[in-house]
Tab-separated table of C-alpha atoms in Angstrom:
chain	number	residue	atom	x	y	z
A	14	MET	CA	23.134	-11.849	0.089
A	15	THR	CA	20.358	-14.440	-0.638
A	16	SER	CA	19.379	-15.293	-4.128
A	17	PRO	CA	16.487	-14.077	-5.997
A	18	LEU	CA	13.340	-16.319	-6.097
A	19	ASP	CA	14.035	-16.531	-9.833
A	20	ALA	CA	15.416	-14.868	-13.084
A	21	LEU	CA	12.352	-12.344	-13.451
A	22	GLU	CA	13.842	-10.266	-10.425
A	23	THR	CA	17.213	-9.579	-12.127
A	24	ARG	CA	15.840	-9.215	-15.936
A	25	ALA	CA	16.483	-6.026	-17.831
A	26	PRO	CA	14.329	-3.067	-16.822
A	27	GLN	CA	13.351	-2.600	-20.268
A	28	GLU	CA	12.481	-6.426	-20.754
A	29	ARG	CA	10.441	-6.363	-17.582
A	30	GLU	CA	8.676	-2.856	-18.870
A	31	GLN	CA	7.896	-4.672	-22.294
A	32	ALA	CA	6.347	-7.602	-20.556
A	33	LEU	CA	4.078	-6.155	-18.324
A	34	LEU	CA	2.932	-3.552	-20.926
A	35	ALA	CA	2.236	-6.417	-23.238
A	36	ALA	CA	0.077	-8.094	-20.408
A	37	LEU	CA	-1.963	-4.981	-19.962
A	38	PRO	CA	-4.090	-5.110	-22.535
A	39	ALA	CA	-5.440	-8.846	-22.111
A	40	GLN	CA	-5.739	-7.881	-18.229
A	41	ILE	CA	-8.089	-5.046	-18.965
A	42	ALA	CA	-10.136	-6.929	-21.517
A	43	HIS	CA	-10.417	-9.794	-18.987
A	44	ALA	CA	-11.637	-7.508	-16.380
A	45	GLN	CA	-14.319	-5.478	-18.873
A	46	ALA	CA	-15.501	-9.014	-20.080
A	47	HIS	CA	-15.749	-10.870	-16.543
A	48	SER	CA	-15.850	-8.318	-13.691
A	49	GLN	CA	-19.268	-6.477	-13.670
A	50	ALA	CA	-17.500	-3.479	-11.593
A	51	PHE	CA	-14.805	-3.119	-14.260
A	52	ALA	CA	-17.153	-3.283	-17.139
A	53	SER	CA	-18.925	-0.299	-15.617
A	54	ILE	CA	-15.467	1.690	-14.761
A	55	LEU	CA	-13.805	0.841	-18.147
A	56	GLN	CA	-16.945	1.520	-20.117
A	57	GLY	CA	-15.847	2.538	-23.760
A	58	VAL	CA	-12.006	1.869	-23.168
A	59	ASP	CA	-10.328	0.270	-25.771
A	60	ALA	CA	-8.175	-2.556	-24.197
A	61	ALA	CA	-6.060	-3.200	-27.040
A	62	ALA	CA	-4.985	0.594	-27.206
A	63	VAL	CA	-3.735	0.574	-23.598
A	64	THR	CA	-0.131	-0.437	-24.306
A	65	SER	CA	1.908	2.171	-22.587
A	66	ARG	CA	2.029	4.066	-19.038
A	67	ALA	CA	0.916	7.328	-20.359
A	68	ALA	CA	-2.718	5.264	-22.028
A	69	LEU	CA	-2.690	3.594	-18.751
A	70	ALA	CA	-2.660	6.785	-16.817
A	71	GLN	CA	-5.775	7.966	-18.628
A	72	LEU	CA	-8.093	5.271	-16.886
A	73	PRO	CA	-9.646	6.102	-13.946
A	74	VAL	CA	-8.414	5.377	-10.352
A	75	THR	CA	-10.526	3.091	-8.134
A	76	ARG	CA	-9.628	3.999	-4.685
A	77	LYS	CA	-10.156	1.755	-1.877
A	78	SER	CA	-13.280	3.751	-0.407
A	79	GLU	CA	-15.061	3.394	-3.842
A	80	LEU	CA	-14.355	-0.497	-3.827
A	81	LEU	CA	-16.115	-0.748	-0.289
A	82	GLU	CA	-18.976	1.671	-1.551
A	83	ARG	CA	-19.660	-0.539	-4.509
A	84	GLN	CA	-19.255	-3.833	-2.428
A	85	GLN	CA	-21.841	-2.316	-0.106
A	86	HIS	CA	-24.211	-1.016	-2.668
A	87	VAL	CA	-24.225	-4.451	-4.850
A	88	ARG	CA	-24.680	-6.477	-1.656
A	89	ALA	CA	-27.736	-4.062	-0.315
A	90	GLN	CA	-29.340	-5.174	-3.921
A	91	GLY	CA	-28.766	-8.743	-3.229
A	92	GLY	CA	-25.895	-9.147	-5.914
A	93	ASN	CA	-22.193	-10.220	-5.674
A	94	VAL	CA	-20.685	-9.851	-2.358
A	95	PHE	CA	-17.631	-8.744	-4.098
A	96	GLY	CA	-19.382	-6.017	-5.619
A	97	GLY	CA	-18.737	-7.522	-9.199
A	98	PHE	CA	-14.991	-7.182	-8.869
A	99	ALA	CA	-14.008	-10.471	-8.717
A	100	THR	CA	-14.039	-12.896	-11.679
A	101	ILE	CA	-14.493	-16.109	-9.575
A	102	GLY	CA	-17.371	-17.349	-7.484
A	103	PHE	CA	-17.582	-19.688	-4.518
A	104	GLY	CA	-16.856	-23.289	-4.894
A	105	ALA	CA	-13.651	-25.062	-6.041
A	106	ALA	CA	-11.896	-22.275	-7.910
A	107	MET	CA	-12.215	-20.125	-4.353
A	108	PRO	CA	-11.062	-22.197	-1.435
A	109	ARG	CA	-11.110	-19.321	0.893
A	110	VAL	CA	-12.764	-15.791	1.324
A	111	PHE	CA	-11.792	-13.100	3.829
A	112	ALA	CA	-13.070	-10.059	5.284
A	113	SER	CA	-11.136	-6.868	5.789
A	114	PRO	CA	-12.379	-3.596	8.072
A	115	GLY	CA	-15.225	-2.317	6.233
A	116	PRO	CA	-16.137	-4.951	5.519
A	117	ILE	CA	-14.423	-5.375	2.241
A	118	TYR	CA	-14.795	-9.160	1.182
A	119	GLU	CA	-11.585	-10.471	-0.881
A	120	PRO	CA	-11.276	-13.904	-2.590
A	121	GLU	CA	-8.352	-16.463	-2.413
A	122	GLY	CA	-7.956	-18.400	-5.672
A	123	LEU	CA	-5.944	-21.693	-6.416
A	124	ARG	CA	-2.531	-20.382	-7.456
A	125	GLN	CA	0.326	-21.523	-5.364
A	126	ASP	CA	1.752	-18.526	-3.584
A	127	TYR	CA	-1.571	-16.710	-4.537
A	128	TRP	CA	-0.718	-13.416	-2.904
A	129	ARG	CA	3.098	-13.757	-3.910
A	130	MET	CA	4.752	-13.065	-0.713
A	131	ALA	CA	7.478	-15.765	-1.395
A	132	ARG	CA	9.716	-13.301	-3.168
A	133	ALA	CA	9.245	-11.036	0.167
A	134	LEU	CA	10.194	-14.400	2.096
A	135	ARG	CA	13.445	-15.158	-0.110
A	136	ALA	CA	14.583	-11.800	0.003
A	137	ALA	CA	14.242	-12.025	4.013
A	138	GLY	CA	16.631	-15.230	3.804
A	139	PHE	CA	14.038	-17.622	4.190
A	140	GLN	CA	14.884	-21.135	2.904
A	141	ALA	CA	13.302	-24.613	2.237
A	142	SER	CA	13.040	-26.722	5.279
A	143	ASP	CA	12.690	-23.851	7.797
A	144	LEU	CA	10.193	-23.807	10.283
A	145	VAL	CA	8.310	-20.643	10.140
A	146	HIS	CA	6.526	-19.072	13.187
A	147	ASN	CA	3.361	-17.431	11.651
A	148	SER	CA	1.755	-14.955	13.988
A	149	PHE	CA	-0.326	-13.073	11.711
A	150	SER	CA	-4.106	-13.598	12.104
A	151	TYR	CA	-5.557	-16.872	10.633
A	152	HIS	CA	-9.451	-15.452	10.763
A	153	PHE	CA	-11.323	-12.809	8.732
A	154	THR	CA	-8.099	-11.388	7.016
A	155	PRO	CA	-5.927	-12.928	4.737
A	156	ALA	CA	-2.335	-12.073	6.391
A	157	GLY	CA	-1.968	-15.487	8.012
A	158	SER	CA	-2.744	-17.213	4.338
A	159	MET	CA	-0.793	-14.843	2.587
A	160	MET	CA	2.410	-15.719	4.483
A	161	GLU	CA	1.717	-19.526	4.984
A	162	THR	CA	0.807	-20.470	1.171
A	163	ALA	CA	4.075	-18.176	0.498
A	164	ALA	CA	6.235	-20.175	2.834
A	165	HIS	CA	4.829	-23.560	1.465
A	166	ALA	CA	5.886	-22.371	-2.120
A	167	LEU	CA	9.329	-22.173	-0.816
A	168	GLY	CA	9.343	-25.566	1.064
A	169	CYS	CA	9.043	-24.445	4.476
A	170	THR	CA	6.849	-25.878	7.343
A	171	VAL	CA	4.577	-23.543	9.006
A	172	PHE	CA	3.382	-23.203	12.857
A	173	PRO	CA	-0.026	-21.459	12.485
A	174	ALA	CA	0.302	-19.470	15.651
A	175	GLY	CA	-1.814	-16.490	14.944
A	176	VAL	CA	-2.563	-14.011	17.323
A	177	GLY	CA	-2.781	-13.866	21.012
A	178	GLN	CA	-2.142	-16.622	23.614
A	179	THR	CA	1.555	-14.931	24.142
A	180	GLU	CA	2.782	-17.486	26.604
A	181	GLN	CA	1.788	-20.811	24.664
A	182	GLN	CA	3.348	-19.052	21.606
A	183	VAL	CA	6.907	-18.333	23.690
A	184	GLN	CA	6.647	-22.281	24.765
A	185	ALA	CA	6.360	-23.411	21.363
A	186	ILE	CA	9.138	-21.428	19.890
A	187	ALA	CA	11.241	-22.609	22.890
A	188	GLU	CA	10.517	-26.030	21.937
A	189	LEU	CA	9.707	-26.265	18.404
A	190	LYS	CA	12.779	-23.908	17.970
A	191	PRO	CA	11.459	-22.324	14.330
A	192	ALA	CA	14.311	-20.619	12.052
A	193	ALA	CA	12.240	-17.557	11.177
A	194	TYR	CA	9.285	-15.443	12.021
A	195	VAL	CA	6.434	-13.683	10.169
A	196	GLY	CA	4.078	-11.373	11.862
A	197	THR	CA	3.681	-7.572	13.039
A	198	PRO	CA	6.952	-6.329	14.336
A	199	SER	CA	4.980	-5.068	17.560
A	200	PHE	CA	4.185	-8.696	18.313
A	201	LEU	CA	7.670	-10.107	17.654
A	202	ARG	CA	8.631	-7.687	20.368
A	203	LEU	CA	6.162	-8.901	22.854
A	204	LEU	CA	7.136	-12.435	22.419
A	205	ILE	CA	10.715	-11.529	22.732
A	206	GLU	CA	9.955	-9.681	26.143
A	207	LYS	CA	7.569	-12.423	27.459
A	208	SER	CA	10.412	-15.029	26.826
A	209	GLN	CA	12.708	-13.240	28.768
A	210	GLU	CA	10.307	-12.446	31.535
A	211	LEU	CA	9.357	-16.873	31.559
A	212	GLN	CA	13.128	-17.192	31.112
A	213	LEU	CA	12.397	-19.706	27.983
A	214	PRO	CA	15.072	-18.816	25.294
A	215	ILE	CA	13.566	-18.171	21.858
A	216	HIS	CA	16.933	-17.648	20.322
A	217	SER	CA	16.340	-19.945	17.361
A	218	ILE	CA	14.692	-17.403	15.542
A	219	ARG	CA	17.030	-15.169	13.267
A	220	LYS	CA	15.206	-13.793	10.802
A	221	ALA	CA	11.833	-12.191	10.521
A	222	LEU	CA	9.659	-10.908	7.769
A	223	VAL	CA	7.371	-8.343	9.231
A	224	SER	CA	4.483	-6.191	8.043
A	225	GLY	CA	1.021	-4.640	8.707
A	226	GLU	CA	2.973	-2.032	11.009
A	227	ALA	CA	5.763	0.647	10.632
A	228	LEU	CA	9.193	-0.942	11.398
A	229	PRO	CA	11.139	2.196	12.882
A	230	PRO	CA	14.835	1.938	12.912
A	231	SER	CA	14.935	1.891	16.613
A	232	LEU	CA	13.085	-1.243	16.644
A	233	ARG	CA	15.015	-2.736	13.781
A	234	ALA	CA	18.333	-2.123	15.756
A	235	TRP	CA	16.470	-3.488	18.927
A	236	PHE	CA	15.568	-6.884	17.022
A	237	GLN	CA	19.296	-6.793	15.761
A	238	GLU	CA	20.339	-6.861	19.508
A	239	GLN	CA	18.410	-9.932	19.919
A	240	GLY	CA	20.245	-11.772	16.959
A	241	ILE	CA	17.079	-11.187	14.745
A	242	GLU	CA	17.448	-9.541	11.128
A	243	ALA	CA	13.907	-8.257	10.318
A	244	TYR	CA	12.728	-7.222	6.836
A	245	GLN	CA	9.479	-5.402	5.626
A	246	ALA	CA	6.866	-6.409	3.168
A	247	TYR	CA	4.488	-4.071	2.044
A	248	GLY	CA	0.928	-5.227	0.372
A	249	THR	CA	-2.513	-4.968	1.014
A	250	ALA	CA	-5.514	-7.420	1.485
A	251	ASP	CA	-6.784	-6.651	-1.916
A	252	LEU	CA	-3.534	-6.476	-3.979
A	253	GLY	CA	-1.063	-8.905	-2.331
A	254	LEU	CA	2.484	-8.286	-2.234
A	255	ILE	CA	3.265	-4.764	-3.536
A	256	ALA	CA	6.946	-4.678	-2.681
A	257	TYR	CA	9.837	-5.868	-0.314
A	258	GLU	CA	12.907	-4.964	1.425
A	259	THR	CA	16.308	-6.776	0.566
A	260	GLN	CA	19.319	-7.354	2.539
A	261	ALA	CA	20.755	-4.025	0.881
A	262	ARG	CA	18.020	-2.414	3.041
A	263	GLN	CA	17.823	0.526	0.533
A	264	GLY	CA	13.939	0.805	-0.213
A	265	LEU	CA	11.780	-1.530	-0.943
A	266	VAL	CA	11.284	-3.466	-4.479
A	267	VAL	CA	8.487	-3.623	-6.230
A	268	ASP	CA	6.721	-7.207	-6.875
A	269	GLU	CA	7.091	-8.555	-10.564
A	270	ALA	CA	3.218	-8.895	-11.273
A	271	VAL	CA	2.010	-5.630	-10.649
A	272	LEU	CA	2.438	-2.180	-12.469
A	273	LEU	CA	2.808	0.471	-9.998
A	274	GLU	CA	2.405	4.081	-10.236
A	275	ILE	CA	2.503	7.264	-8.078
A	276	VAL	CA	-0.181	10.028	-8.442
A	277	ARG	CA	-0.857	13.030	-6.567
A	278	PRO	CA	-3.249	12.533	-3.969
A	279	GLY	CA	-6.971	13.446	-5.263
A	280	THR	CA	-6.098	12.919	-8.967
A	281	ASN	CA	-5.326	10.400	-11.404
A	282	GLU	CA	-2.262	12.135	-12.513
A	283	PRO	CA	1.182	10.547	-12.055
A	284	VAL	CA	3.826	12.818	-10.410
A	285	PRO	CA	7.534	12.833	-11.735
A	286	GLU	CA	9.950	10.406	-10.473
A	287	GLY	CA	11.114	11.055	-6.585
A	288	GLU	CA	7.964	13.239	-5.685
A	289	VAL	CA	6.092	11.734	-2.858
A	290	GLY	CA	2.459	10.583	-4.137
A	291	GLU	CA	-0.489	8.006	-3.449
A	292	VAL	CA	0.443	4.373	-4.503
A	293	VAL	CA	-1.517	3.081	-7.429
A	294	VAL	CA	-1.337	-0.334	-8.323
A	295	THR	CA	-2.615	-2.335	-11.405
A	296	THR	CA	-2.212	-6.247	-10.710
A	297	LEU	CA	-2.249	-8.881	-13.074
A	298	ASN	CA	-4.181	-11.408	-10.984
A	299	PRO	CA	-6.870	-12.800	-13.378
A	300	ASP	CA	-9.058	-13.974	-10.366
A	301	TYR	CA	-9.043	-10.257	-9.145
A	302	PRO	CA	-8.198	-7.730	-11.639
A	303	LEU	CA	-7.768	-4.434	-9.887
A	304	ILE	CA	-6.975	-1.935	-12.408
A	305	ARG	CA	-5.476	1.221	-11.196
A	306	PHE	CA	-6.239	0.661	-7.842
A	307	GLY	CA	-5.527	3.478	-5.182
A	308	THR	CA	-3.937	2.032	-2.028
A	309	GLY	CA	-4.490	5.363	0.115
A	310	ASP	CA	-0.864	4.867	0.822
A	311	LEU	CA	2.083	7.537	0.513
A	312	SER	CA	5.508	6.597	-1.223
A	313	ALA	CA	7.837	7.732	-3.683
A	314	VAL	CA	10.069	6.023	-6.296
A	315	LEU	CA	13.704	5.880	-5.520
A	316	PRO	CA	16.294	6.345	-8.542
A	317	GLY	CA	18.658	3.515	-9.510
A	318	MET	CA	18.694	-0.367	-8.923
A	319	CYS	CA	18.929	-2.462	-5.830
A	320	PRO	CA	22.698	-3.515	-5.045
A	321	THR	CA	21.235	-7.231	-4.788
A	322	GLY	CA	20.824	-7.233	-8.446
A	323	ARG	CA	17.270	-7.062	-8.398
A	324	SER	CA	16.517	-4.625	-11.321
A	325	ASN	CA	12.897	-3.918	-10.416
A	326	THR	CA	11.652	-0.234	-9.329
A	327	ARG	CA	12.445	0.937	-5.643
A	328	ILE	CA	9.942	2.781	-3.640
A	329	LYS	CA	10.905	4.456	-0.271
A	330	GLY	CA	8.531	2.401	1.754
A	331	TRP	CA	5.014	3.367	3.462
A	332	MET	CA	5.288	7.536	4.110
A	333	GLY	CA	1.585	8.276	5.653
A	334	ARG	CA	-1.958	8.188	4.196
A	335	ALA	CA	-3.142	9.879	0.878
A	336	ASP	CA	-6.365	10.439	2.211
A	337	GLN	CA	-6.096	13.660	3.474
A	338	THR	CA	-9.768	14.805	3.893
A	339	THR	CA	-10.728	16.773	6.665
A	340	LYS	CA	-13.742	19.126	7.824
A	341	VAL	CA	-13.718	22.527	8.029
A	342	ARG	CA	-16.526	24.371	9.779
A	343	GLY	CA	-18.695	21.549	9.117
A	344	MET	CA	-17.807	21.010	5.627
A	345	PHE	CA	-15.641	18.216	3.931
A	346	VAL	CA	-12.527	19.527	2.337
A	347	HIS	CA	-10.851	16.848	-0.126
A	348	PRO	CA	-7.270	16.707	-1.932
A	349	ALA	CA	-9.478	16.278	-5.150
A	350	GLN	CA	-11.095	19.960	-4.562
A	351	VAL	CA	-7.670	21.317	-4.449
A	352	ALA	CA	-6.558	19.538	-7.434
A	353	GLU	CA	-9.764	21.101	-9.342
A	354	VAL	CA	-8.717	24.537	-8.632
A	355	LEU	CA	-5.169	23.750	-9.668
A	356	LYS	CA	-6.362	22.658	-13.078
A	357	ARG	CA	-7.955	26.426	-13.561
A	358	PHE	CA	-4.417	27.942	-12.962
A	359	THR	CA	-1.830	26.598	-15.340
A	360	SER	CA	1.059	28.699	-13.762
A	361	ILE	CA	0.696	26.952	-10.429
A	362	ARG	CA	3.266	23.753	-10.261
A	363	LYS	CA	2.419	22.868	-6.616
A	364	ALA	CA	0.187	23.838	-3.976
A	365	ARG	CA	-0.797	22.943	-0.287
A	366	LEU	CA	-3.717	23.720	1.694
A	367	VAL	CA	-3.129	24.540	5.301
A	368	ILE	CA	-5.330	24.713	7.708
A	369	SER	CA	-4.971	26.100	11.321
A	370	GLY	CA	-6.871	27.733	14.330
A	371	ALA	CA	-9.226	26.366	16.839
A	372	MET	CA	-12.512	24.641	16.665
A	373	ALA	CA	-15.189	27.155	15.178
A	374	ASN	CA	-12.318	29.458	14.200
A	375	ASP	CA	-10.649	27.625	11.554
A	376	HIS	CA	-8.532	29.263	8.859
A	377	MET	CA	-7.817	27.980	5.158
A	378	LEU	CA	-4.501	29.305	3.422
A	379	LEU	CA	-3.563	27.732	0.080
A	380	GLN	CA	0.167	27.848	-0.448
A	381	VAL	CA	1.254	27.864	-4.066
A	382	GLU	CA	4.451	27.398	-5.942
A	383	ALA	CA	4.403	29.273	-9.528
A	384	LEU	CA	6.513	28.413	-12.376
A	385	ASP	CA	6.998	32.067	-13.710
A	386	GLY	CA	5.315	34.348	-11.526
A	387	LEU	CA	1.697	33.904	-10.336
A	388	GLY	CA	0.356	34.833	-13.723
A	389	GLU	CA	-3.150	34.801	-11.946
A	390	SER	CA	-4.215	36.971	-9.014
A	391	THR	CA	-4.267	35.495	-5.560
A	392	GLN	CA	-7.953	36.985	-5.537
A	393	ALA	CA	-8.954	34.813	-8.340
A	394	ILE	CA	-7.678	31.607	-6.908
A	395	ALA	CA	-9.191	32.351	-3.634
A	396	ALA	CA	-12.522	33.014	-5.516
A	397	ALA	CA	-11.916	29.777	-6.965
A	398	MET	CA	-11.362	27.835	-3.628
A	399	ARG	CA	-14.346	29.522	-2.563
A	400	GLU	CA	-16.465	28.008	-5.275
A	401	VAL	CA	-15.063	24.627	-5.105
A	402	THR	CA	-14.981	24.117	-1.271
A	403	LYS	CA	-17.620	26.667	-0.126
A	404	LEU	CA	-15.402	28.079	2.321
A	405	ARG	CA	-13.257	31.166	2.635
A	406	CYS	CA	-9.684	30.927	1.780
A	407	ASP	CA	-6.579	33.216	1.580
A	408	VAL	CA	-3.855	32.481	-1.061
A	409	THR	CA	-0.198	33.221	-0.596
A	410	GLN	CA	2.991	32.576	-3.281
A	411	VAL	CA	6.033	30.596	-1.879
A	412	GLU	CA	9.255	30.120	-3.740
A	413	LEU	CA	9.660	26.974	-6.112
A	414	GLY	CA	10.724	24.172	-3.967
A	415	ALA	CA	9.753	25.537	-0.801
A	416	LEU	CA	7.013	23.166	-0.007
A	417	PRO	CA	8.087	20.053	1.402
A	418	ASN	CA	7.930	16.614	-0.958
A	419	ASP	CA	5.731	14.592	1.363
A	420	GLY	CA	2.775	14.053	-0.672
A	421	LYS	CA	0.727	16.637	1.334
A	422	VAL	CA	-2.086	18.189	-0.352
A	423	ILE	CA	-4.116	19.029	2.916
A	424	ASP	CA	-1.967	20.004	6.081
A	425	ASP	CA	-4.079	20.175	9.066
A	426	THR	CA	-2.370	21.967	11.838
A	427	ARG	CA	-5.152	22.067	14.032
A	428	ARG	CA	-4.660	21.001	17.741
A	429	TYR	CA	-7.753	20.144	19.895
A	430	GLU	CA	-6.837	19.898	23.523
């Protein structure tokens, strides 16, 4: 097993929780004072009182779509390019700025390992003096810089390969003989297949940290057949590292510098441990202080601690997208609308809106689990659904536990040929 990056990873869970919650009020106050966006979003919030997860859960979730909308609106008015979310501006404090699809613009500050990816590299076995072949993009998006700055923090040397030019990349690997790879899993496979085609061995690569795509078990096993142990990192261009895989291969360990919650899609409300929901992250980054940032990704908390000794919370990894908005008969239907209806009926524990039928003949069915019998009539629930969504909806009760634990609030089963 590789050693942790530092003692923070193995501290007692209570010590970590106390440290994170102790830092939270100052981060919220900093965001209110120096980020125009959060001055508005958190208006009236007493930062000093947010000292528990319960208090944090009372704050609004800012989702990626809202960040994009605010950036676009402020830019259209000739204002701050970051929509008022960043607390630093162009100049010495911001050596780079990146653009993700949208476009959403993200700042990079001066701190070493700014995106905190070094933990993920260390967990994957990367060591000082390793030569790392970095096949993440170096233009527009921050992925290339995320991995390069992390590798430098570990004392590694980096070959900035970027994307494309597959034959030239294979030649460089064959001649430079890097020990490690970072990039997407699909591109690593492409490089290996191209090396076999060209008969240029690239057997020096024995470890890889992959991200940006799912790593299915079949592809992981294929890499192992090639002599490469591949591990996953989960992060975003807004937050940097969120969680990372260890050599135990039992879920992903949450990074030390973030507060992670799992909330019910379409709401601000945390779900019970083990239930699938949307990943919401509060970062302690003072340059880009995102408070309760909704990633739009689904995951769930795993019980227990990582066998490697890393004591932070573990999540299952990426389990799909939380934004299940769909269109029915020309009307958008959102998870938040389902949540609004459920708040009116206290006996409902869980629900799923199933959409079926063919185009122009859509059918909505709300399946509900109730704690002590339904309590309210299905007709009343159907009427509430029609009031909120402006669409007809049937309602049926199912047994407790019958609905899958997969985070789906809206299940669109329609198939268009």
